[in-house]
């Protein structure tokens, strides 16, 4: 990961549960062979699988020492708290890791590389700090360049944060590749970047340049690709992040969208400073809203629905997919639980139609 | 301005024309008594009025020396180029101003205070650098707090950048105040901040925190106010800035919008890197789109249209207002040319209805 083979300790102290440890879970799902241990002293002694449903027998331990005993040589911050700050209790863990010479990989909005204490510790030991969210120096205003790439661009969008946009994107890329297409993943968030070893955390980019950053990523990813799948962010109905979502959609200039939703979630999952209840509209209404928002730059249908059913049992999950398909009149699946076939099929047909139209 | 009385030199070298010198024009219109001269060597010898239609007999001069002879003691960067960079030719002017001990006020995305050469010059002379676009240290994710203030919140929105959102906001605040209401202006861009002596340049805030920054400004401005008018940014149809606009709208949680448009502009005015033509839809369609986007958080009608007719003659301007009113079925005026009455009237009635409903 990030330039060299690693044995990661994933820091998720007090938060190694399904909805909070988003980054840790992404790494456990897609790069488990690089994880030595998860640190959460409140769950030490358990396995990753029993805590969050992925990661098999990877152990949960209480401290850096115990992670070191399991062979860890790098520390990855495994949570992505709203607001992106560093919980106070973690400061000493990060400093200690750096003093041991462990590289530290962080996706927080607070940049560890700008922290005098962390920087001093890293300089002393030779450790490297990777701030995944640091925006690129180059600042570009979007100008529709992604609208003329040869590849089909598909954007994942969602009813809320943390519903499965990154996972859906990765599963779709995998499924398309299995069907013989050249499919590229565009990482736009800290977890996606850790998994893809490249990308831009667009939520940390100054607002004027978000669409431009996405445009640049899409143009680059499209070279030689049949399909580009862009990891979405936030949601256009989200109190804090709606604009980020629209910037991403309009920068990507996608021709199709996949709507992601967590089965059973009926209101937006706010921060602790929750001020009001923000209900999630019916999925067909959400599809309409997304299509309207896309159309301000380029028409793009929502072609499928991706349901995250990790919180419910299999029977309920099947019923939720059927219900989503009925309500939205679009294919619906949980790509992790039931496979990404229905989504990949519709995207592949679109790509084929598009290729025929282009060559005609 | 910004903490002390000043005699400003407005730097607009080679760009002191109507659509390029946005910041200079704002200052000339609203704080002319603080302007000593405009610097543009290509137009030296003329007056501000003959170049941009405002500023009366304020002279255009060729150099800092000539501005100093007119009594200037501070330099304000008078353009807001897309992308926000510093034109190379201006570097020596800024450095020389700082070395003279002039405070320098800049709204560019590039922060002068982070430039080693500028910082050294300022330290030597005791000059102060004001980077109007520097985002606040505090980072807040919006959570709907602006939705429960006592004041009526009105947001200006637009068909494009640089069509008159700030000017409309300021004219509306002035007109409401003349009618006896307590009206507050929320500055969200560099020019607005220079004029209001406070505010946040939201386009430079990391995307996750734009709506939160606006929310905070609105909550603060609403204290003791009957009406809060929020300066809009960008436009939801703009290739680069659409997300910024949506963040601002959803952070402000306005209950009404005023649509701003430049009469005769039929496509979005892009950067030099223009890649495609982006036509502006009919104004009634633009109103519909804005109302749809607002409704994702809170229903808000577009209550009036503000036309910038500075590029056309008076007869054409009157016809343009009539046509805009007919097409949108809303009051339409150019607040600078014909007064803000029709907009202020509809806002005042709304505020009165709202006050009655609240007290009932």
XYZ file of C-alpha atoms in Angstrom:
720
model
C 0.000 0.000 0.000
C 1.225 3.488 -0.954
C 4.515 2.494 -2.479
C 5.601 -0.515 -0.454
C 4.401 -3.794 1.017
C 3.046 -3.298 4.525
C 1.710 -5.035 7.593
C -0.903 -2.619 8.838
C -2.255 -1.973 12.285
C -5.699 -0.392 11.844
C -6.466 2.090 14.596
C -10.183 1.994 15.470
C -10.038 2.547 19.237
C -13.503 2.364 20.761
C -15.102 2.503 17.306
C -14.545 -0.867 15.635
C -18.185 -1.312 14.652
C -19.978 -1.487 11.364
C -20.912 2.129 10.677
C -18.068 3.948 12.412
C -14.935 2.162 11.239
C -15.496 2.835 7.554
C -11.873 3.039 6.493
C -10.807 -0.016 8.503
C -13.646 -2.062 7.022
C -12.738 -1.050 3.468
C -9.146 -2.156 3.982
C -10.242 -5.389 5.682
C -12.581 -6.190 2.798
C -10.240 -5.416 -0.090
C -6.681 -5.745 1.229
C -6.891 -8.128 4.223
C -3.547 -9.746 3.397
C -1.881 -6.455 4.368
C -3.523 -6.196 7.805
C -1.695 -7.489 10.879
C -4.192 -6.389 13.520
C -6.932 -3.968 14.471
C -6.413 -1.826 17.563
C -9.503 -1.335 19.752
C -8.865 -2.005 23.433
C -12.618 -2.206 24.095
C -12.877 -5.236 21.788
C -9.423 -6.811 22.244
C -9.399 -10.601 21.968
C -12.111 -10.773 19.330
C -11.614 -11.206 15.575
C -12.346 -8.624 12.896
C -15.097 -10.842 11.477
C -17.057 -10.954 14.736
C -16.880 -7.174 15.110
C -17.602 -5.900 11.606
C -18.405 -8.928 9.434
C -15.198 -8.857 7.370
C -11.528 -9.580 7.948
C -11.823 -13.224 9.032
C -9.525 -14.148 11.897
C -7.486 -10.939 11.871
C -7.112 -10.188 15.580
C -8.364 -7.173 17.491
C -5.707 -6.099 19.997
C -5.413 -3.498 22.726
C -2.187 -1.685 21.954
C 0.620 -0.865 19.560
C 2.819 -3.367 21.392
C 0.377 -6.166 20.705
C 0.030 -5.104 17.067
C 3.832 -5.084 16.800
C 3.876 -8.632 18.178
C 1.584 -9.570 15.255
C 4.124 -8.114 12.824
C 2.631 -4.654 12.199
C 4.967 -2.069 10.704
C 2.573 0.747 9.711
C -0.400 2.443 11.360
C -3.527 3.278 9.381
C -6.210 5.462 10.964
C -9.262 3.284 10.561
C -12.109 5.682 11.206
C -13.436 8.639 9.262
C -15.304 10.696 11.838
C -17.607 13.431 10.605
C -15.618 16.638 10.671
C -12.410 14.689 10.204
C -10.690 15.631 13.464
C -8.300 13.549 15.571
C -9.825 12.138 18.761
C -7.617 13.373 21.612
C -7.036 9.909 22.992
C -5.326 8.852 19.780
C -2.563 11.425 19.801
C -0.203 9.395 21.930
C -0.796 6.276 19.826
C 0.084 8.120 16.616
C 3.179 9.692 18.169
C 4.331 6.338 19.559
C 3.867 4.647 16.183
C 5.938 7.333 14.479
C 8.649 7.049 17.128
C 8.808 3.299 16.432
C 9.535 4.169 12.818
C 6.093 3.071 11.583
C 4.701 4.986 8.648
C 1.320 6.510 9.537
C -1.498 6.688 6.985
C -4.302 9.083 7.838
C -7.407 10.196 6.017
C -8.453 12.808 8.565
C -9.070 16.438 7.615
C -6.401 17.406 10.168
C -3.070 16.826 8.453
C -0.600 14.891 10.591
C 2.242 16.222 8.457
C 1.433 19.751 9.654
C 1.484 18.759 13.335
C 4.810 19.822 14.893
C 4.832 16.934 17.385
C 4.096 14.296 14.738
C 6.536 15.819 12.297
C 9.299 15.855 14.876
C 8.624 12.216 15.766
C 8.681 11.202 12.095
C 11.914 13.079 11.477
C 13.542 11.395 14.448
C 12.661 7.864 13.331
C 12.583 8.259 9.558
C 8.898 7.321 9.425
C 6.735 8.710 6.619
C 3.369 10.404 7.197
C 0.782 9.866 4.447
C -2.050 12.391 4.662
C -4.518 10.907 2.190
C -6.783 13.914 2.320
C -4.180 16.544 1.459
C -5.442 18.289 -1.688
C -3.233 18.454 -4.773
C -1.250 21.654 -5.320
C -2.632 21.973 -8.832
C -5.976 23.761 -8.854
C -8.173 23.446 -11.893
C -11.658 24.809 -12.512
C -13.765 22.189 -14.291
C -14.718 22.946 -17.873
C -16.528 19.866 -19.113
C -13.406 17.981 -20.217
C -14.668 14.705 -18.759
C -17.648 14.933 -21.088
C -15.598 14.017 -24.123
C -13.633 10.971 -22.997
C -14.009 7.749 -24.983
C -14.920 5.589 -21.992
C -18.398 5.275 -20.493
C -18.327 7.165 -17.185
C -20.529 5.807 -14.379
C -20.912 7.655 -11.083
C -22.106 6.100 -7.848
C -24.439 8.317 -5.851
C -26.274 7.758 -2.597
C -29.098 8.516 -0.222
C -26.543 9.370 2.475
C -22.900 9.031 3.465
C -21.576 5.614 4.329
C -24.129 3.558 2.414
C -21.731 1.732 0.065
C -20.731 4.009 -2.810
C -17.057 3.036 -2.657
C -17.820 -0.641 -2.208
C -20.326 -0.611 -5.057
C -17.776 1.109 -7.293
C -15.096 -1.454 -6.506
C -17.477 -4.402 -6.941
C -18.693 -3.004 -10.247
C -15.141 -2.570 -11.547
C -14.353 -6.149 -10.519
C -17.491 -7.537 -12.157
C -16.899 -5.634 -15.405
C -13.290 -6.835 -15.496
C -14.517 -10.415 -15.042
C -16.723 -9.867 -18.075
C -13.692 -8.797 -20.105
C -14.084 -5.023 -20.035
C -11.309 -2.620 -19.177
C -12.788 -0.894 -16.153
C -11.068 1.802 -14.099
C -11.898 2.921 -10.546
C -11.622 6.600 -9.618
C -11.006 7.042 -5.888
C -12.407 10.265 -4.431
C -12.220 9.535 -0.700
C -9.549 8.591 1.796
C -10.466 4.903 1.965
C -10.672 4.558 -1.787
C -7.251 6.169 -2.104
C -5.758 3.749 0.410
C -7.193 0.858 -1.603
C -6.353 2.194 -5.073
C -3.001 3.777 -4.151
C -4.098 6.944 -5.962
C -6.928 9.455 -6.167
C -7.969 12.718 -4.540
C -10.017 13.161 -1.361
C -12.315 15.694 -2.945
C -14.050 16.654 0.274
C -10.862 18.423 1.399
C -10.380 20.348 -1.850
C -11.368 24.056 -1.800
C -14.907 24.220 -3.155
C -13.976 26.053 -6.378
C -11.733 23.199 -7.486
C -13.646 20.028 -6.557
C -15.264 19.514 -9.951
C -11.930 20.285 -11.599
C -10.151 17.672 -9.488
C -12.735 15.037 -10.402
C -12.587 15.997 -14.059
C -8.836 15.521 -14.036
C -9.099 12.103 -12.367
C -11.721 10.950 -14.872
C -9.796 12.147 -17.915
C -6.717 10.305 -16.694
C -8.559 7.101 -15.771
C -10.383 7.030 -19.105
C -7.208 6.467 -21.115
C -7.442 2.955 -22.457
C -10.553 2.151 -20.412
C -13.969 1.001 -21.633
C -15.705 2.078 -18.437
C -14.698 4.491 -15.668
C -16.481 4.067 -12.335
C -16.301 7.156 -10.135
C -16.628 6.710 -6.388
C -19.351 9.101 -5.250
C -19.404 11.164 -2.054
C -22.092 12.395 0.289
C -25.546 12.837 -1.215
C -27.477 15.726 -2.770
C -29.960 15.642 0.114
C -27.294 15.734 2.833
C -27.296 18.868 5.061
C -23.526 19.228 5.013
C -22.296 17.502 1.882
C -24.854 18.103 -0.879
C -22.630 20.531 -2.738
C -19.675 18.172 -2.670
C -21.864 15.571 -4.336
C -23.017 17.929 -7.070
C -19.450 19.077 -7.764
C -18.391 15.470 -8.120
C -21.276 14.612 -10.455
C -20.743 17.652 -12.660
C -16.967 17.243 -12.717
C -17.266 13.582 -13.721
C -19.891 14.313 -16.415
C -21.089 10.715 -16.079
C -23.550 9.176 -18.505
C -25.039 6.824 -15.936
C -25.475 6.653 -12.189
C -25.872 3.819 -9.706
C -27.892 4.775 -6.637
C -26.549 3.364 -3.356
C -28.670 3.004 -0.232
C -28.578 1.153 3.047
C -31.649 -1.038 3.376
C -33.766 0.142 6.260
C -32.116 3.520 6.740
C -34.946 6.040 6.687
C -33.185 9.202 7.736
C -29.801 10.750 7.141
C -27.261 9.635 9.687
C -26.057 12.878 11.177
C -23.260 13.871 13.434
C -23.621 14.090 17.188
C -24.628 17.710 16.680
C -27.780 16.473 14.978
C -30.183 19.321 14.871
C -33.155 17.987 12.961
C -34.331 14.740 11.478
C -33.693 14.579 7.739
C -35.837 11.796 6.295
C -34.692 9.954 3.175
C -37.310 10.235 0.412
C -38.619 7.193 -1.465
C -35.974 5.734 -3.767
C -37.808 6.623 -6.959
C -37.982 10.224 -5.846
C -34.273 10.130 -5.004
C -33.563 8.764 -8.505
C -35.589 11.608 -10.027
C -33.696 14.199 -8.014
C -30.339 12.780 -9.080
C -31.356 12.683 -12.723
C -32.523 16.270 -12.509
C -29.259 17.391 -10.900
C -27.168 15.544 -13.482
C -29.182 17.063 -16.325
C -27.981 20.562 -15.467
C -24.725 19.468 -17.078
C -25.457 16.216 -18.927
C -28.371 13.802 -18.945
C -27.591 10.613 -17.046
C -30.084 7.969 -15.934
C -29.884 6.093 -12.666
C -29.449 2.644 -14.205
C -29.456 0.460 -11.099
C -29.801 0.447 -7.331
C -27.139 -0.955 -5.010
C -28.417 -1.905 -1.579
C -26.217 -2.316 1.463
C -28.006 -5.047 3.432
C -25.216 -5.762 5.902
C -27.480 -4.867 8.802
C -30.299 -7.353 8.052
C -30.672 -11.098 7.517
C -30.634 -12.773 4.130
C -34.368 -13.163 3.691
C -34.988 -9.545 4.568
C -32.142 -8.573 2.239
C -33.734 -10.369 -0.719
C -37.058 -8.760 -0.003
C -35.392 -5.332 0.263
C -33.789 -5.781 -3.166
C -37.107 -6.849 -4.713
C -38.861 -3.891 -3.152
C -36.189 -1.437 -4.351
C -36.453 -2.870 -7.882
C -40.227 -2.567 -7.808
C -40.281 1.005 -6.477
C -37.566 2.313 -8.774
C -38.274 0.100 -11.823
C -34.529 -0.561 -12.007
C -32.353 -3.600 -11.296
C -31.407 -3.767 -7.601
C -28.923 -5.934 -5.747
C -26.541 -6.000 -2.819
C -23.265 -6.394 -4.720
C -21.414 -7.770 -1.688
C -24.061 -10.240 -0.609
C -25.662 -11.276 -3.904
C -23.056 -10.278 -6.492
C -22.847 -7.260 -8.746
C -24.236 -9.021 -11.838
C -27.440 -7.022 -12.338
C -25.544 -3.718 -12.125
C -22.644 -4.905 -14.295
C -25.066 -6.227 -16.926
C -26.806 -2.922 -17.424
C -23.521 -1.010 -17.481
C -21.988 -3.457 -19.944
C -24.959 -3.138 -22.323
C -24.705 0.631 -22.115
C -20.985 0.510 -22.880
C -21.628 -1.786 -25.847
C -24.402 0.453 -27.227
C -22.161 3.433 -26.779
C -19.222 1.776 -28.545
C -21.485 0.840 -31.479
C -22.844 4.380 -31.684
C -19.339 5.849 -31.593
C -17.978 3.540 -34.285
C -21.066 3.929 -36.476
C -12.001 49.137 5.481
C -10.797 46.121 7.480
C -10.132 47.856 10.742
C -8.985 51.320 9.729
C -9.707 54.252 7.438
C -7.876 53.849 4.132
C -7.074 55.482 0.839
C -7.027 52.570 -1.550
C -5.187 52.030 -4.804
C -7.149 49.393 -6.747
C -4.869 47.208 -8.854
C -6.583 46.255 -12.114
C -3.626 46.343 -14.523
C -4.750 45.630 -18.082
C -8.185 44.492 -16.836
C -10.086 47.592 -15.741
C -13.186 46.730 -17.760
C -16.735 45.856 -16.810
C -16.651 42.069 -16.509
C -13.050 41.504 -15.413
C -12.523 44.011 -12.620
C -15.301 42.674 -10.414
C -13.733 43.472 -7.059
C -12.596 46.960 -8.097
C -16.068 47.772 -9.390
C -17.726 46.596 -6.175
C -15.479 48.847 -4.105
C -15.975 51.784 -6.492
C -19.743 51.387 -6.309
C -20.111 50.981 -2.548
C -17.055 52.606 -0.932
C -15.805 55.195 -3.450
C -14.827 57.642 -0.723
C -12.049 55.228 0.260
C -10.525 54.962 -3.226
C -7.596 57.200 -4.197
C -6.910 55.751 -7.650
C -7.178 52.742 -9.927
C -3.941 51.336 -11.378
C -4.154 50.214 -15.022
C -1.335 51.562 -17.178
C -3.258 50.674 -20.342
C -6.038 53.105 -19.351
C -4.069 55.750 -17.430
C -5.434 59.266 -17.742
C -9.071 58.216 -17.909
C -11.583 58.233 -15.038
C -13.135 55.208 -13.374
C -16.558 56.197 -14.671
C -15.479 56.150 -18.314
C -13.908 52.694 -17.933
C -16.472 50.792 -15.874
C -19.457 53.092 -15.389
C -18.950 53.716 -11.669
C -16.468 55.648 -9.532
C -17.039 59.098 -10.993
C -13.850 61.121 -11.425
C -11.583 58.764 -9.506
C -8.449 58.705 -11.685
C -6.909 55.739 -13.459
C -3.130 55.906 -13.111
C -0.166 53.942 -14.423
C 1.873 53.147 -11.318
C 2.152 52.935 -7.555
C 4.038 56.227 -7.569
C 1.154 57.984 -9.252
C -1.324 56.370 -6.875
C 0.841 57.512 -3.946
C 0.742 61.058 -5.342
C -3.061 60.800 -5.123
C -2.764 59.883 -1.457
C -3.050 56.081 -1.614
C -1.852 54.159 1.451
C -3.180 50.620 0.799
C -3.300 48.342 -2.237
C -6.406 46.282 -3.008
C -6.247 43.637 -5.718
C -9.129 44.646 -7.921
C -9.671 41.588 -10.080
C -10.982 38.121 -9.284
C -9.650 35.945 -12.114
C -11.083 32.453 -12.530
C -8.783 30.084 -10.708
C -7.728 32.878 -8.380
C -4.010 32.999 -9.244
C -1.690 36.015 -9.256
C -0.783 37.303 -12.727
C 3.031 37.251 -12.925
C 3.276 40.887 -13.935
C 1.690 41.939 -10.661
C 4.234 40.416 -8.324
C 6.586 43.372 -8.359
C 3.725 45.810 -7.783
C 2.555 43.911 -4.711
C 6.088 43.638 -3.335
C 6.742 47.329 -3.907
C 3.493 48.286 -2.185
C 4.411 46.183 0.847
C 7.906 47.683 0.947
C 6.315 51.146 1.025
C 4.445 50.027 4.124
C 1.072 49.833 2.362
C -1.280 47.169 3.620
C -2.246 44.821 0.801
C -5.771 43.389 0.549
C -6.157 40.383 -1.711
C -9.034 38.089 -2.543
C -7.036 35.659 -4.679
C -6.944 31.923 -3.962
C -3.152 32.222 -3.670
C -2.498 33.578 -0.189
C -0.048 36.472 -0.136
C 0.622 35.807 3.527
C 2.097 32.422 2.618
C 4.453 33.893 0.013
C 7.963 34.171 1.493
C 8.856 37.233 -0.587
C 5.667 39.097 0.323
C 5.919 38.091 3.950
C 9.501 39.305 4.173
C 8.549 42.617 2.569
C 5.645 43.071 4.971
C 7.795 42.250 7.978
C 10.394 44.772 6.895
C 7.950 47.634 6.554
C 5.324 46.699 9.104
C 2.637 46.416 6.415
C -0.288 44.044 6.986
C -1.418 41.460 4.409
C -5.172 40.773 4.351
C -5.977 37.519 2.506
C -9.746 37.801 2.241
C -10.121 34.265 0.950
C -8.289 32.510 3.771
C -10.777 30.015 5.253
C -11.563 30.119 8.962
C -9.720 27.658 11.191
C -12.975 26.429 12.656
C -14.526 23.700 10.517
C -18.161 22.887 10.974
C -20.357 20.418 9.099
C -23.759 21.966 8.445
C -26.691 20.470 10.294
C -29.668 22.626 9.430
C -29.099 25.205 12.170
C -29.880 28.096 9.806
C -33.334 26.601 9.304
C -34.530 27.696 12.714
C -33.464 31.325 12.938
C -36.113 33.959 13.580
C -35.208 36.114 10.578
C -36.405 35.533 7.021
C -33.402 34.243 5.068
C -33.194 35.213 1.397
C -30.487 33.823 -0.885
C -29.395 35.359 -4.179
C -28.720 32.810 -6.902
C -27.706 33.207 -10.516
C -27.541 31.952 -14.061
C -23.745 32.322 -13.955
C -20.878 33.920 -12.063
C -20.509 37.676 -12.173
C -24.120 38.532 -12.972
C -24.869 40.676 -9.909
C -25.593 38.438 -6.908
C -23.513 40.541 -4.523
C -24.819 43.820 -5.891
C -28.412 42.607 -5.733
C -27.898 41.479 -2.133
C -26.463 44.841 -1.099
C -29.175 46.794 -2.922
C -31.857 44.636 -1.344
C -30.450 45.160 2.152
C -30.338 48.909 1.530
C -33.910 49.004 0.191
C -35.260 46.955 3.099
C -33.459 49.190 5.580
C -35.029 52.238 3.904
C -38.407 50.597 4.472
C -37.629 50.274 8.179
C -36.642 46.611 8.374
C -33.544 45.349 10.114
C -31.758 43.689 7.205
C -28.359 41.973 7.422
C -25.987 41.174 4.553
C -23.992 37.931 4.629
C -20.796 38.222 2.565
C -19.603 34.963 1.026
C -17.044 36.229 -1.493
C -13.901 38.318 -1.428
C -15.510 41.518 -2.707
C -18.450 41.230 -0.340
C -16.028 40.757 2.558
C -14.057 43.854 1.580
C -17.304 45.833 1.526
C -18.843 44.354 4.677
C -15.597 44.063 6.677
C -16.572 40.490 7.563
C -17.699 37.217 6.019
C -16.154 34.039 4.615
C -15.005 33.430 1.036
C -16.773 30.101 0.830
C -15.228 29.095 -2.490
C -11.891 28.606 -0.728
C -13.313 26.493 2.109
C -12.737 22.718 1.878
C -15.856 21.259 0.293
C -17.022 19.382 3.411
C -17.312 22.618 5.383
C -18.830 25.110 2.939
C -22.429 24.606 4.019
C -21.286 24.698 7.654
C -19.498 28.010 7.112
C -22.598 29.538 5.525
C -24.812 28.175 8.277
C -22.623 29.821 10.866
C -22.665 33.178 9.073
C -26.452 33.076 8.747
C -27.059 32.139 12.373
C -24.843 35.009 13.501
C -26.342 37.558 11.082
C -29.877 36.582 12.061
C -29.511 37.827 15.627
C -31.737 40.854 15.896
C -32.449 40.934 12.156
C -35.814 40.776 10.385
C -34.270 39.660 7.105
C -30.903 38.101 6.268
C -29.752 38.402 2.650
C -27.100 35.875 1.706
C -24.745 36.708 -1.164
C -24.880 33.755 -3.559
C -21.975 32.244 -5.481
C -21.578 30.565 -8.851
C -24.660 28.856 -10.238
C -26.089 25.331 -10.155
C -25.580 25.031 -13.921
C -21.943 26.152 -13.860
C -19.375 23.524 -14.934
C -16.947 24.353 -12.150
C -18.955 25.938 -9.366
C -22.337 24.182 -9.237
C -21.531 22.332 -6.032
C -20.374 25.498 -4.296
C -23.756 27.016 -5.087
C -25.694 24.057 -3.719
C -23.600 24.012 -0.530
C -24.332 27.678 -0.027
C -28.072 27.249 -0.617
C -28.366 24.257 1.696
C -26.182 25.827 4.384
C -28.244 29.031 4.343
C -31.584 27.148 4.403
C -33.209 30.188 2.839
C -36.967 30.521 2.524
C -36.796 32.629 -0.633
C -34.437 33.174 -3.543
C -33.799 36.062 -5.907
C -32.556 34.961 -9.324
C -29.821 37.164 -10.804
C -29.008 37.266 -14.505
C -27.172 39.491 -16.928
C -29.541 40.631 -19.662
C -28.431 39.259 -22.993
C -25.996 36.674 -21.671
C -26.995 33.410 -23.316
C -24.156 31.119 -22.326
C -21.992 30.663 -19.276
C -18.923 32.868 -19.332
C -16.094 30.394 -19.069
C -12.414 30.666 -18.481
C -9.895 30.882 -21.298
C -9.744 27.088 -21.139
C -13.309 27.044 -22.401
C -13.986 23.570 -23.656
C -17.623 23.616 -24.656
C -20.441 26.093 -24.941
C -22.786 25.919 -21.957
C -26.031 27.671 -22.886
C -28.132 29.313 -20.193
C -31.652 27.852 -20.140
C -34.773 30.024 -20.209
C -35.219 31.904 -16.949
C -38.386 30.070 -15.966
C -36.559 26.776 -16.330
C -33.663 28.136 -14.270
C -36.170 29.158 -11.558
C -37.626 25.642 -11.590
C -34.190 24.078 -11.244
C -33.292 26.318 -8.309
C -36.574 25.590 -6.561
C -36.025 21.873 -7.043
C -32.483 22.077 -5.646
C -33.617 24.110 -2.643
C -36.433 21.646 -1.923
C -33.970 18.872 -1.156
C -33.446 20.707 2.113
C -36.246 23.261 2.403
C -38.825 24.616 -0.015
C -37.978 28.110 -1.182
C -39.577 29.958 -4.084
C -37.701 32.241 -6.442
C -39.618 35.398 -5.555
C -38.089 37.878 -7.978
C -35.608 38.320 -10.819
C -32.728 40.786 -10.691
C -31.351 41.750 -14.082
C -27.946 43.275 -14.638
C -28.509 45.539 -17.637
C -25.238 47.439 -17.428
C -24.286 46.292 -20.926
C -27.353 47.643 -22.750
C -29.145 50.983 -23.156
C -32.074 52.092 -21.051
C -34.837 51.212 -23.493
C -33.460 47.736 -24.031
C -33.040 47.387 -20.273
C -36.716 48.191 -19.642
C -37.781 45.715 -22.300
C -35.465 43.064 -20.809
C -37.064 43.492 -17.379
C -40.573 43.254 -18.849
C -39.621 40.139 -20.767
C -38.039 38.506 -17.691
C -41.172 39.269 -15.666
C -43.379 37.814 -18.388
C -41.334 34.615 -18.833
C -40.882 33.917 -15.135
C -44.197 35.367 -13.874
C -42.216 37.116 -11.149
C -41.300 40.759 -10.482
C -38.134 41.733 -12.365
C -35.928 44.807 -12.143
C -32.372 46.029 -12.462
C -31.829 47.162 -8.857
C -28.934 49.461 -9.791
C -30.600 51.107 -12.763
C -34.272 51.094 -11.808
C -34.175 50.619 -8.052
C -34.723 47.545 -5.925
C -38.355 48.341 -5.065
C -40.075 45.378 -6.736
C -37.707 42.906 -5.055
C -37.816 44.615 -1.666
C -41.629 44.739 -1.788
C -42.027 41.007 -2.222
C -39.424 40.244 0.426
C -40.995 42.675 2.870
C -44.443 41.111 2.415
C -42.965 37.681 2.983
C -41.232 38.853 6.140
C -44.474 40.397 7.377
C -46.500 37.232 6.654
C -43.840 35.192 8.383
C -43.799 37.441 11.449
C -47.608 37.204 11.707
C -47.474 33.415 11.367
C -44.764 33.161 14.039
C -46.556 35.375 16.524
C -49.926 33.711 15.870
